[in-house]
Amino acid sequence: MSTPPYADELNLCLCHTCGLACDMTFEPHECERCGAPLHRRKTNSLTRTWAYMIAALVFYIPANLLPVMNTKMVGNGADSTIMSGVLEFWEAGAWDIALIIFIASIAVPGIKFVAITLLLVTVQRDSEWARKERSTLYRFVEVIGYWSMLDVIVVALVASLVKFQALADIEPRPGILFFGLVVVFTMLSAMSFDPRLIWDKERENPHNEEVTDEVTSH
Amino acid sequence: MATTDQLIICEHCDSVYQKATLAKHQKTLCTRCGGVLQRYNGLTVEQRLALTFTALMLWIFANFYPVMSISLKGVKNSATLWDSVLALSMGPITFIAMVAAIAMIIAPIFQLLLLIWVLGFALGGRRSPGFKLSMRWLETLRPWSMLEVCLLGAMVAVIKLAGLLDVLPGIGLFALAALSLMMIRIAGRDIRELWDLV
């Protein structure tokens, strides 16, 4: 199979903002078409990705432990966390809604932590393992990115609607702030990661993959 | 420079390809990493501009009409998107109200206004003033505009409250549904084609 050349080999650089293939002969610092800064690779990609992800991981703890909202019905107040919201739906028989909230609020951030860590560690170890699949994994992380905002929006809408003074009142609680921060920081983390790093080492030994395949088949 | 115009670089692995002309429903994939390189886009500038104006109307409906209203023992209450942002802004958690406001209201309206600005001039075959800046902002805003999530959130909220009291979906919810679908079509990354058109 004929493999396409890498941008570096042709002395080109992709502009991330407008998609132009920029000629790097004179080492320009900006894209000549849209004026956005040009980088062959995102600057400090790995450090930034780690930093944002660890920040998100720290916020993930209060996000799950602290209550996200308080429901007051005829004077009796009750705090609820994200997980207790899921369980409430589950016990009421609404398993589909319980599943949607569980996936958006608990599974998606969890998957993102695992996936980003996997991508970072394999890139740092110059791994040749499953490059194409890792690229797909990165695209998947980008796609699921913002769906965790779901709970923030649900709490906001519910809290703004249920305002009947003594009869019934729902208020947001600090857990939702940490939850929102988890979403923002995991998004920043995924944006900082440069998926091209997965392929960078292939260029130095282009036939490595075939060779290792043979070795493992023995 | 004439030679690099016809080249396309895969953003996921840096492979270089020649641009291909696509027919309906076709897309090109990178042979190295499997990422999408090009996707067929059937919208002309006129069509996209028309859809953007429609979306602007829908945005107005989605923001000025209540998303839903509820009633409890004869007392009625309704909330717009902005009301829900305000509900978050109380107390120490104001920051999250700002994020929600950007995701649900501010980013989409800026996307729409910028699109009208650049497309309006592109209709006459010209680049708008501040074209570069507008196009760059359209790229920056895209990941932070979360109308689809907002729509799903509103639907979950309807079901969540339906167990406690009477819930009536409002005009805002239907406008939001139509708007979020339209945004996917008009504000996607294919607006980059404008660079080649004008």
Short mmCIF file of C-alpha atoms in Angstrom, two decimals:
data_model
loop_
_atom_site.label_atom_id
_atom_site.label_comp_id
_atom_site.label_asym_id
_atom_site.label_seq_id
_atom_site.Cartn_x
_atom_site.Cartn_y
_atom_site.Cartn_z
CA MET A 1 0.00 0.00 0.00
CA SER A 2 1.36 3.42 -0.88
CA THR A 3 1.54 5.65 2.17
CA PRO A 4 0.94 9.40 1.88
CA PRO A 5 3.85 11.70 2.79
CA TYR A 6 3.95 13.61 6.07
CA ALA A 7 3.57 17.39 6.06
CA ASP A 8 7.02 17.74 7.63
CA GLU A 9 8.67 15.87 4.77
CA LEU A 10 7.23 18.37 2.28
CA ASN A 11 8.06 21.25 4.61
CA LEU A 12 4.39 22.06 5.05
CA CYS A 13 2.37 22.91 8.13
CA LEU A 14 -1.36 22.71 8.65
CA CYS A 15 -3.11 25.87 9.83
CA HIS A 16 -5.56 24.68 12.49
CA THR A 17 -7.84 27.63 12.05
CA CYS A 18 -8.49 27.71 8.33
CA GLY A 19 -7.09 24.38 7.15
CA LEU A 20 -4.53 25.81 4.72
CA ALA A 21 -1.39 23.83 3.93
CA CYS A 22 1.25 26.47 4.69
CA ASP A 23 4.66 26.46 3.05
CA MET A 24 7.29 26.53 5.82
CA THR A 25 10.30 27.43 3.63
CA PHE A 26 10.65 30.86 5.26
CA GLU A 27 9.46 29.66 8.69
CA PRO A 28 6.47 32.00 8.93
CA HIS A 29 4.95 32.44 12.42
CA GLU A 30 1.47 33.12 11.15
CA CYS A 31 -0.78 31.57 8.55
CA GLU A 32 -0.64 33.79 5.50
CA ARG A 33 -4.32 33.30 4.78
CA CYS A 34 -6.04 33.75 8.15
CA GLY A 35 -3.29 35.17 10.37
CA ALA A 36 -3.59 32.52 13.09
CA PRO A 37 -0.33 31.43 14.79
CA LEU A 38 1.32 28.43 13.10
CA HIS A 39 2.77 25.52 15.05
CA ARG A 40 4.06 22.28 13.63
CA ARG A 41 2.77 20.70 16.84
CA LYS A 42 0.62 22.23 19.57
CA THR A 43 2.99 23.86 22.08
CA ASN A 44 3.63 21.90 25.29
CA SER A 45 0.81 19.62 24.29
CA LEU A 46 1.55 16.81 26.75
CA THR A 47 2.18 19.02 29.78
CA ARG A 48 -0.94 21.05 29.18
CA THR A 49 -3.09 18.00 28.59
CA TRP A 50 -1.85 16.43 31.84
CA ALA A 51 -2.36 19.65 33.78
CA TYR A 52 -5.94 20.22 32.61
CA MET A 53 -6.80 16.58 33.14
CA ILE A 54 -5.43 16.43 36.68
CA ALA A 55 -7.31 19.63 37.51
CA ALA A 56 -10.49 18.03 36.15
CA LEU A 57 -9.81 14.87 38.13
CA VAL A 58 -9.48 16.88 41.36
CA PHE A 59 -12.79 18.67 40.71
CA TYR A 60 -14.44 15.34 39.88
CA ILE A 61 -14.33 14.35 43.57
CA PRO A 62 -16.39 17.26 45.02
CA ALA A 63 -18.56 17.13 41.89
CA ASN A 64 -19.71 13.67 42.88
CA LEU A 65 -19.68 14.02 46.66
CA LEU A 66 -21.29 17.44 47.13
CA PRO A 67 -25.02 17.91 46.53
CA VAL A 68 -25.92 19.43 43.16
CA MET A 69 -29.37 20.57 44.18
CA ASN A 70 -31.75 20.95 47.08
CA THR A 71 -35.41 20.09 46.79
CA LYS A 72 -37.78 21.58 49.36
CA MET A 73 -41.28 20.15 49.40
CA VAL A 74 -43.69 21.68 51.94
CA GLY A 75 -40.86 22.74 54.20
CA ASN A 76 -38.81 19.53 54.10
CA GLY A 77 -35.51 20.06 52.34
CA ALA A 78 -33.46 17.27 50.79
CA ASP A 79 -30.06 17.51 49.10
CA SER A 80 -29.35 15.34 46.11
CA THR A 81 -26.07 14.42 44.47
CA ILE A 82 -25.66 13.37 40.86
CA MET A 83 -25.67 9.68 41.72
CA SER A 84 -28.73 9.99 43.97
CA GLY A 85 -30.54 11.71 41.06
CA VAL A 86 -29.75 8.72 38.85
CA LEU A 87 -30.89 6.25 41.53
CA GLU A 88 -34.13 8.18 42.05
CA PHE A 89 -35.06 7.75 38.39
CA TRP A 90 -33.96 4.12 38.48
CA GLU A 91 -36.13 3.32 41.49
CA ALA A 92 -39.08 5.18 39.99
CA GLY A 93 -38.84 2.83 37.02
CA ALA A 94 -37.58 5.46 34.55
CA TRP A 95 -34.50 3.40 33.64
CA ASP A 96 -34.06 5.17 30.29
CA ILE A 97 -33.71 8.63 31.87
CA ALA A 98 -31.54 7.15 34.60
CA LEU A 99 -29.30 5.70 31.89
CA ILE A 100 -29.06 9.00 29.96
CA ILE A 101 -28.04 10.92 33.09
CA PHE A 102 -25.66 8.18 34.19
CA ILE A 103 -23.93 8.10 30.80
CA ALA A 104 -23.71 11.88 30.44
CA SER A 105 -22.67 12.69 34.01
CA ILE A 106 -20.67 9.77 35.31
CA ALA A 107 -19.63 7.53 32.43
CA VAL A 108 -18.58 10.24 29.95
CA PRO A 109 -16.15 12.04 32.32
CA GLY A 110 -14.85 8.64 33.46
CA ILE A 111 -14.26 7.46 29.90
CA LYS A 112 -12.52 10.74 29.12
CA PHE A 113 -10.11 10.38 32.04
CA VAL A 114 -9.20 6.84 31.06
CA ALA A 115 -8.92 7.62 27.33
CA ILE A 116 -6.82 10.77 27.75
CA THR A 117 -4.48 9.03 30.22
CA LEU A 118 -4.10 6.13 27.80
CA LEU A 119 -3.29 8.51 24.93
CA LEU A 120 -0.79 10.47 27.02
CA VAL A 121 1.02 7.44 28.39
CA THR A 122 1.29 5.67 25.02
CA VAL A 123 2.60 8.83 23.34
CA GLN A 124 5.16 9.37 26.09
CA ARG A 125 6.40 5.79 25.76
CA ASP A 126 6.66 6.20 21.96
CA SER A 127 4.31 3.29 21.63
CA GLU A 128 3.67 1.78 18.22
CA TRP A 129 0.65 -0.06 19.44
CA ALA A 130 -2.69 0.44 17.62
CA ARG A 131 -1.98 3.87 16.18
CA LYS A 132 -5.08 3.98 14.04
CA GLU A 133 -7.31 2.90 16.93
CA ARG A 134 -5.76 5.51 19.19
CA SER A 135 -6.53 8.18 16.58
CA THR A 136 -10.14 6.97 16.56
CA LEU A 137 -10.19 7.06 20.35
CA TYR A 138 -9.07 10.69 20.31
CA ARG A 139 -11.83 11.63 17.87
CA PHE A 140 -14.32 9.83 20.10
CA VAL A 141 -13.15 11.82 23.14
CA GLU A 142 -13.63 15.03 21.16
CA VAL A 143 -17.16 14.06 20.14
CA ILE A 144 -18.40 13.07 23.59
CA GLY A 145 -16.70 16.15 25.08
CA TYR A 146 -19.50 18.47 26.00
CA TRP A 147 -22.36 16.05 26.63
CA SER A 148 -21.59 16.10 30.36
CA MET A 149 -22.96 19.65 30.48
CA LEU A 150 -26.36 17.94 30.49
CA ASP A 151 -26.72 17.88 34.25
CA VAL A 152 -25.76 21.52 34.63
CA ILE A 153 -28.54 22.49 32.22
CA VAL A 154 -31.09 20.19 33.87
CA VAL A 155 -30.34 21.64 37.32
CA ALA A 156 -30.50 25.20 35.94
CA LEU A 157 -33.89 24.67 34.28
CA VAL A 158 -35.42 22.79 37.18
CA ALA A 159 -34.17 25.34 39.72
CA SER A 160 -35.54 28.25 37.72
CA LEU A 161 -38.97 26.61 37.32
CA VAL A 162 -39.75 25.23 40.74
CA LYS A 163 -40.17 28.43 42.72
CA PHE A 164 -43.37 28.18 44.75
CA GLN A 165 -42.17 29.71 48.02
CA ALA A 166 -43.22 27.48 50.91
CA LEU A 167 -44.92 24.89 48.74
CA ALA A 168 -41.98 23.72 46.68
CA ASP A 169 -38.57 25.18 45.98
CA ILE A 170 -35.50 23.79 44.19
CA GLU A 171 -32.10 25.45 44.50
CA PRO A 172 -28.73 24.65 42.92
CA ARG A 173 -25.92 23.59 45.27
CA PRO A 174 -22.10 23.94 44.94
CA GLY A 175 -21.66 20.41 43.52
CA ILE A 176 -22.91 21.70 40.19
CA LEU A 177 -20.11 24.28 40.03
CA PHE A 178 -17.45 21.58 40.40
CA PHE A 179 -19.30 19.46 37.92
CA GLY A 180 -19.25 22.26 35.36
CA LEU A 181 -15.54 22.77 36.01
CA VAL A 182 -14.91 19.07 35.30
CA VAL A 183 -16.59 19.47 31.91
CA VAL A 184 -14.69 22.65 31.04
CA PHE A 185 -11.33 21.24 32.09
CA THR A 186 -11.74 17.90 30.33
CA MET A 187 -12.68 19.82 27.18
CA LEU A 188 -9.57 22.01 27.50
CA SER A 189 -7.52 18.89 28.12
CA ALA A 190 -8.77 17.16 24.97
CA MET A 191 -8.20 20.34 22.95
CA SER A 192 -4.60 20.61 24.17
CA PHE A 193 -3.70 17.11 23.09
CA ASP A 194 -2.09 16.93 19.65
CA PRO A 195 -3.20 13.70 17.96
CA ARG A 196 -0.31 13.96 15.49
CA LEU A 197 2.06 13.00 18.30
CA ILE A 198 0.63 9.48 18.01
CA TRP A 199 2.15 9.21 14.52
CA ASP A 200 5.38 11.15 15.00
CA LYS A 201 7.60 8.18 15.72
CA GLU A 202 6.31 6.22 12.75
CA ARG A 203 8.18 8.47 10.36
CA GLU A 204 11.55 7.61 11.92
CA ASN A 205 11.08 3.87 11.44
CA PRO A 206 8.28 3.59 8.90
CA HIS A 207 8.32 -0.21 8.69
CA ASN A 208 8.36 -0.88 12.37
CA GLU A 209 4.76 -1.86 12.51
CA GLU A 210 5.04 -4.59 9.92
CA VAL A 211 8.16 -5.94 11.59
CA THR A 212 6.62 -6.14 15.05
CA ASP A 213 3.57 -7.80 13.53
CA GLU A 214 5.78 -10.59 12.21
CA VAL A 215 7.55 -10.97 15.49
CA THR A 216 4.37 -11.35 17.46
CA SER A 217 3.00 -13.92 15.02
CA HIS A 218 5.88 -16.31 15.64
CA MET B 1 1.94 29.05 -3.35
CA ALA B 2 -0.28 27.92 -6.20
CA THR B 3 0.83 24.35 -5.59
CA THR B 4 -0.07 24.09 -1.90
CA ASP B 5 -3.64 25.35 -2.52
CA GLN B 6 -4.62 21.97 -3.85
CA LEU B 7 -3.15 20.10 -0.90
CA ILE B 8 -4.97 18.96 2.17
CA ILE B 9 -3.34 17.89 5.43
CA CYS B 10 -4.94 15.44 7.82
CA GLU B 11 -5.27 17.20 11.17
CA HIS B 12 -4.99 13.95 13.10
CA CYS B 13 -1.76 12.56 11.68
CA ASP B 14 -0.25 15.20 9.37
CA SER B 15 -0.53 13.15 6.15
CA VAL B 16 -0.63 15.18 2.95
CA TYR B 17 -3.12 14.52 0.14
CA GLN B 18 -4.35 16.13 -3.06
CA LYS B 19 -7.79 17.67 -2.71
CA ALA B 20 -10.50 15.62 -4.39
CA THR B 21 -13.75 16.78 -5.94
CA LEU B 22 -16.61 15.11 -4.13
CA ALA B 23 -20.05 14.09 -5.33
CA LYS B 24 -23.15 13.99 -3.16
CA HIS B 25 -22.88 12.04 0.12
CA GLN B 26 -19.19 11.36 -0.48
CA LYS B 27 -16.37 11.96 1.95
CA THR B 28 -12.65 11.27 1.91
CA LEU B 29 -10.87 9.46 4.70
CA CYS B 30 -7.20 9.50 5.64
CA THR B 31 -5.65 6.12 4.77
CA ARG B 32 -3.20 6.40 7.65
CA CYS B 33 -5.37 7.29 10.65
CA GLY B 34 -8.91 6.99 9.31
CA GLY B 35 -9.91 10.60 10.04
CA VAL B 36 -12.28 12.50 7.76
CA LEU B 37 -10.43 14.77 5.34
CA GLN B 38 -13.25 16.27 3.31
CA ARG B 39 -17.01 15.94 3.44
CA TYR B 40 -19.40 16.85 0.66
CA ASN B 41 -21.27 20.02 1.44
CA GLY B 42 -24.23 20.83 -0.77
CA LEU B 43 -24.92 24.31 0.56
CA THR B 44 -24.38 27.38 -1.61
CA VAL B 45 -23.67 30.72 0.03
CA GLU B 46 -27.27 31.86 -0.63
CA GLN B 47 -28.74 28.76 0.95
CA ARG B 48 -26.51 28.97 3.97
CA LEU B 49 -27.33 32.64 4.47
CA ALA B 50 -31.06 31.93 4.19
CA LEU B 51 -30.77 29.14 6.76
CA THR B 52 -28.78 31.43 9.04
CA PHE B 53 -31.57 34.04 9.02
CA THR B 54 -34.07 31.29 9.82
CA ALA B 55 -31.85 30.15 12.66
CA LEU B 56 -31.66 33.73 13.96
CA MET B 57 -35.46 33.87 14.13
CA LEU B 58 -35.47 30.53 15.94
CA TRP B 59 -32.84 31.81 18.36
CA ILE B 60 -35.12 34.75 19.18
CA PHE B 61 -38.06 32.39 19.79
CA ALA B 62 -35.92 30.00 21.83
CA ASN B 63 -34.72 32.82 24.06
CA PHE B 64 -37.77 35.02 24.49
CA TYR B 65 -40.41 32.35 24.91
CA PRO B 66 -40.49 30.00 27.90
CA VAL B 67 -38.84 26.63 27.37
CA MET B 68 -41.52 25.12 29.56
CA SER B 69 -44.08 26.00 32.17
CA ILE B 70 -45.29 24.10 35.20
CA SER B 71 -48.27 24.36 37.47
CA LEU B 72 -48.74 23.22 41.05
CA LYS B 73 -52.13 23.50 42.74
CA GLY B 74 -53.26 26.21 40.35
CA VAL B 75 -50.07 28.31 40.59
CA LYS B 76 -48.25 28.62 37.27
CA ASN B 77 -44.59 29.25 36.62
CA SER B 78 -42.52 29.37 33.45
CA ALA B 79 -38.83 29.75 32.63
CA THR B 80 -36.81 30.94 29.65
CA LEU B 81 -33.19 29.98 28.99
CA TRP B 82 -32.09 33.24 30.58
CA ASP B 83 -34.13 32.49 33.73
CA SER B 84 -32.30 29.21 34.07
CA VAL B 85 -28.94 30.97 33.79
CA LEU B 86 -30.06 33.39 36.51
CA ALA B 87 -31.08 30.46 38.73
CA LEU B 88 -27.45 29.29 38.63
CA SER B 89 -25.99 32.72 39.30
CA MET B 90 -27.15 32.84 42.93
CA GLY B 91 -24.56 32.42 45.65
CA PRO B 92 -21.01 31.12 45.27
CA ILE B 93 -21.54 29.27 42.01
CA THR B 94 -21.82 32.27 39.67
CA PHE B 95 -18.98 30.98 37.50
CA ILE B 96 -21.06 28.08 36.27
CA ALA B 97 -23.85 30.50 35.31
CA MET B 98 -21.37 32.18 33.01
CA VAL B 99 -20.38 28.88 31.41
CA ALA B 100 -24.04 27.99 30.94
CA ALA B 101 -24.82 31.40 29.46
CA ILE B 102 -21.98 31.04 26.95
CA ALA B 103 -22.94 27.49 26.02
CA MET B 104 -26.67 28.05 25.64
CA ILE B 105 -27.11 31.69 24.60
CA ILE B 106 -24.00 33.72 23.88
CA ALA B 107 -21.91 31.38 21.70
CA PRO B 108 -24.85 30.49 19.38
CA ILE B 109 -25.89 34.12 18.83
CA PHE B 110 -22.32 35.19 18.10
CA GLN B 111 -21.97 32.32 15.65
CA LEU B 112 -25.17 33.40 13.89
CA LEU B 113 -24.23 37.08 13.73
CA LEU B 114 -20.72 36.30 12.45
CA LEU B 115 -22.16 33.94 9.84
CA ILE B 116 -24.60 36.61 8.62
CA TRP B 117 -21.74 39.09 8.49
CA VAL B 118 -19.33 36.98 6.44
CA LEU B 119 -21.99 35.31 4.28
CA GLY B 120 -23.75 38.59 3.53
CA PHE B 121 -20.58 39.99 2.01
CA ALA B 122 -19.69 36.66 0.38
CA LEU B 123 -23.01 36.84 -1.46
CA GLY B 124 -21.61 39.79 -3.37
CA GLY B 125 -18.35 37.91 -3.91
CA ARG B 126 -16.49 40.10 -1.42
CA ARG B 127 -14.68 39.54 1.85
CA SER B 128 -16.34 41.32 4.74
CA PRO B 129 -14.36 43.79 6.84
CA GLY B 130 -12.69 41.78 9.60
CA PHE B 131 -13.13 38.58 7.57
CA LYS B 132 -10.06 36.88 9.06
CA LEU B 133 -11.07 37.73 12.61
CA SER B 134 -14.68 36.63 12.04
CA MET B 135 -13.63 33.30 10.56
CA ARG B 136 -11.22 32.68 13.43
CA TRP B 137 -13.90 33.42 16.00
CA LEU B 138 -16.28 31.04 14.27
CA GLU B 139 -13.66 28.32 14.79
CA THR B 140 -13.09 29.27 18.42
CA LEU B 141 -16.77 29.43 19.34
CA ARG B 142 -17.80 26.11 17.81
CA PRO B 143 -16.81 23.74 20.64
CA TRP B 144 -18.42 25.99 23.27
CA SER B 145 -21.78 26.21 21.59
CA MET B 146 -23.82 23.41 23.16
CA LEU B 147 -27.36 23.72 21.88
CA GLU B 148 -27.81 19.97 21.30
CA VAL B 149 -26.89 19.31 24.92
CA CYS B 150 -29.22 22.10 25.97
CA LEU B 151 -32.06 20.46 24.06
CA LEU B 152 -31.48 17.08 25.68
CA GLY B 153 -31.18 18.79 29.06
CA ALA B 154 -34.53 20.53 28.58
CA MET B 155 -36.16 17.23 27.65
CA VAL B 156 -34.71 15.48 30.70
CA ALA B 157 -35.95 18.38 32.86
CA VAL B 158 -39.47 17.99 31.41
CA ILE B 159 -39.50 14.30 32.30
CA LYS B 160 -37.92 14.89 35.70
CA LEU B 161 -40.61 17.39 36.68
CA ALA B 162 -43.49 15.50 35.07
CA GLY B 163 -43.40 13.08 38.00
CA LEU B 164 -43.93 15.89 40.52
CA LEU B 165 -46.28 18.34 38.84
CA ASP B 166 -47.95 19.33 35.56
CA VAL B 167 -45.42 20.26 32.89
CA LEU B 168 -46.18 21.96 29.60
CA PRO B 169 -43.40 22.28 26.99
CA GLY B 170 -43.29 25.85 25.66
CA ILE B 171 -42.61 27.48 22.28
CA GLY B 172 -39.01 27.94 23.39
CA LEU B 173 -38.45 24.19 23.52
CA PHE B 174 -39.66 23.61 19.97
CA ALA B 175 -37.63 26.55 18.70
CA LEU B 176 -34.61 25.15 20.54
CA ALA B 177 -35.10 21.74 18.91
CA ALA B 178 -35.22 23.21 15.40
CA LEU B 179 -32.36 25.62 16.12
CA SER B 180 -29.99 22.99 17.45
CA LEU B 181 -30.47 20.86 14.33
CA MET B 182 -29.92 23.84 12.05
CA MET B 183 -26.74 24.90 13.83
CA ILE B 184 -25.18 21.51 13.05
CA ARG B 185 -25.85 22.13 9.37
CA ILE B 186 -24.84 25.78 9.03
CA ALA B 187 -22.10 26.37 11.58
CA GLY B 188 -20.02 23.22 11.06
CA ARG B 189 -16.39 23.20 10.02
CA ASP B 190 -17.30 23.25 6.33
CA ILE B 191 -17.63 27.05 6.53
CA ARG B 192 -13.88 26.94 5.91
CA GLU B 193 -14.78 26.64 2.24
CA LEU B 194 -15.45 30.37 2.31
CA TRP B 195 -11.69 30.89 2.28
CA ASP B 196 -11.58 29.45 -1.22
CA LEU B 197 -14.78 31.11 -2.43
CA VAL B 198 -14.07 34.76 -1.67
#
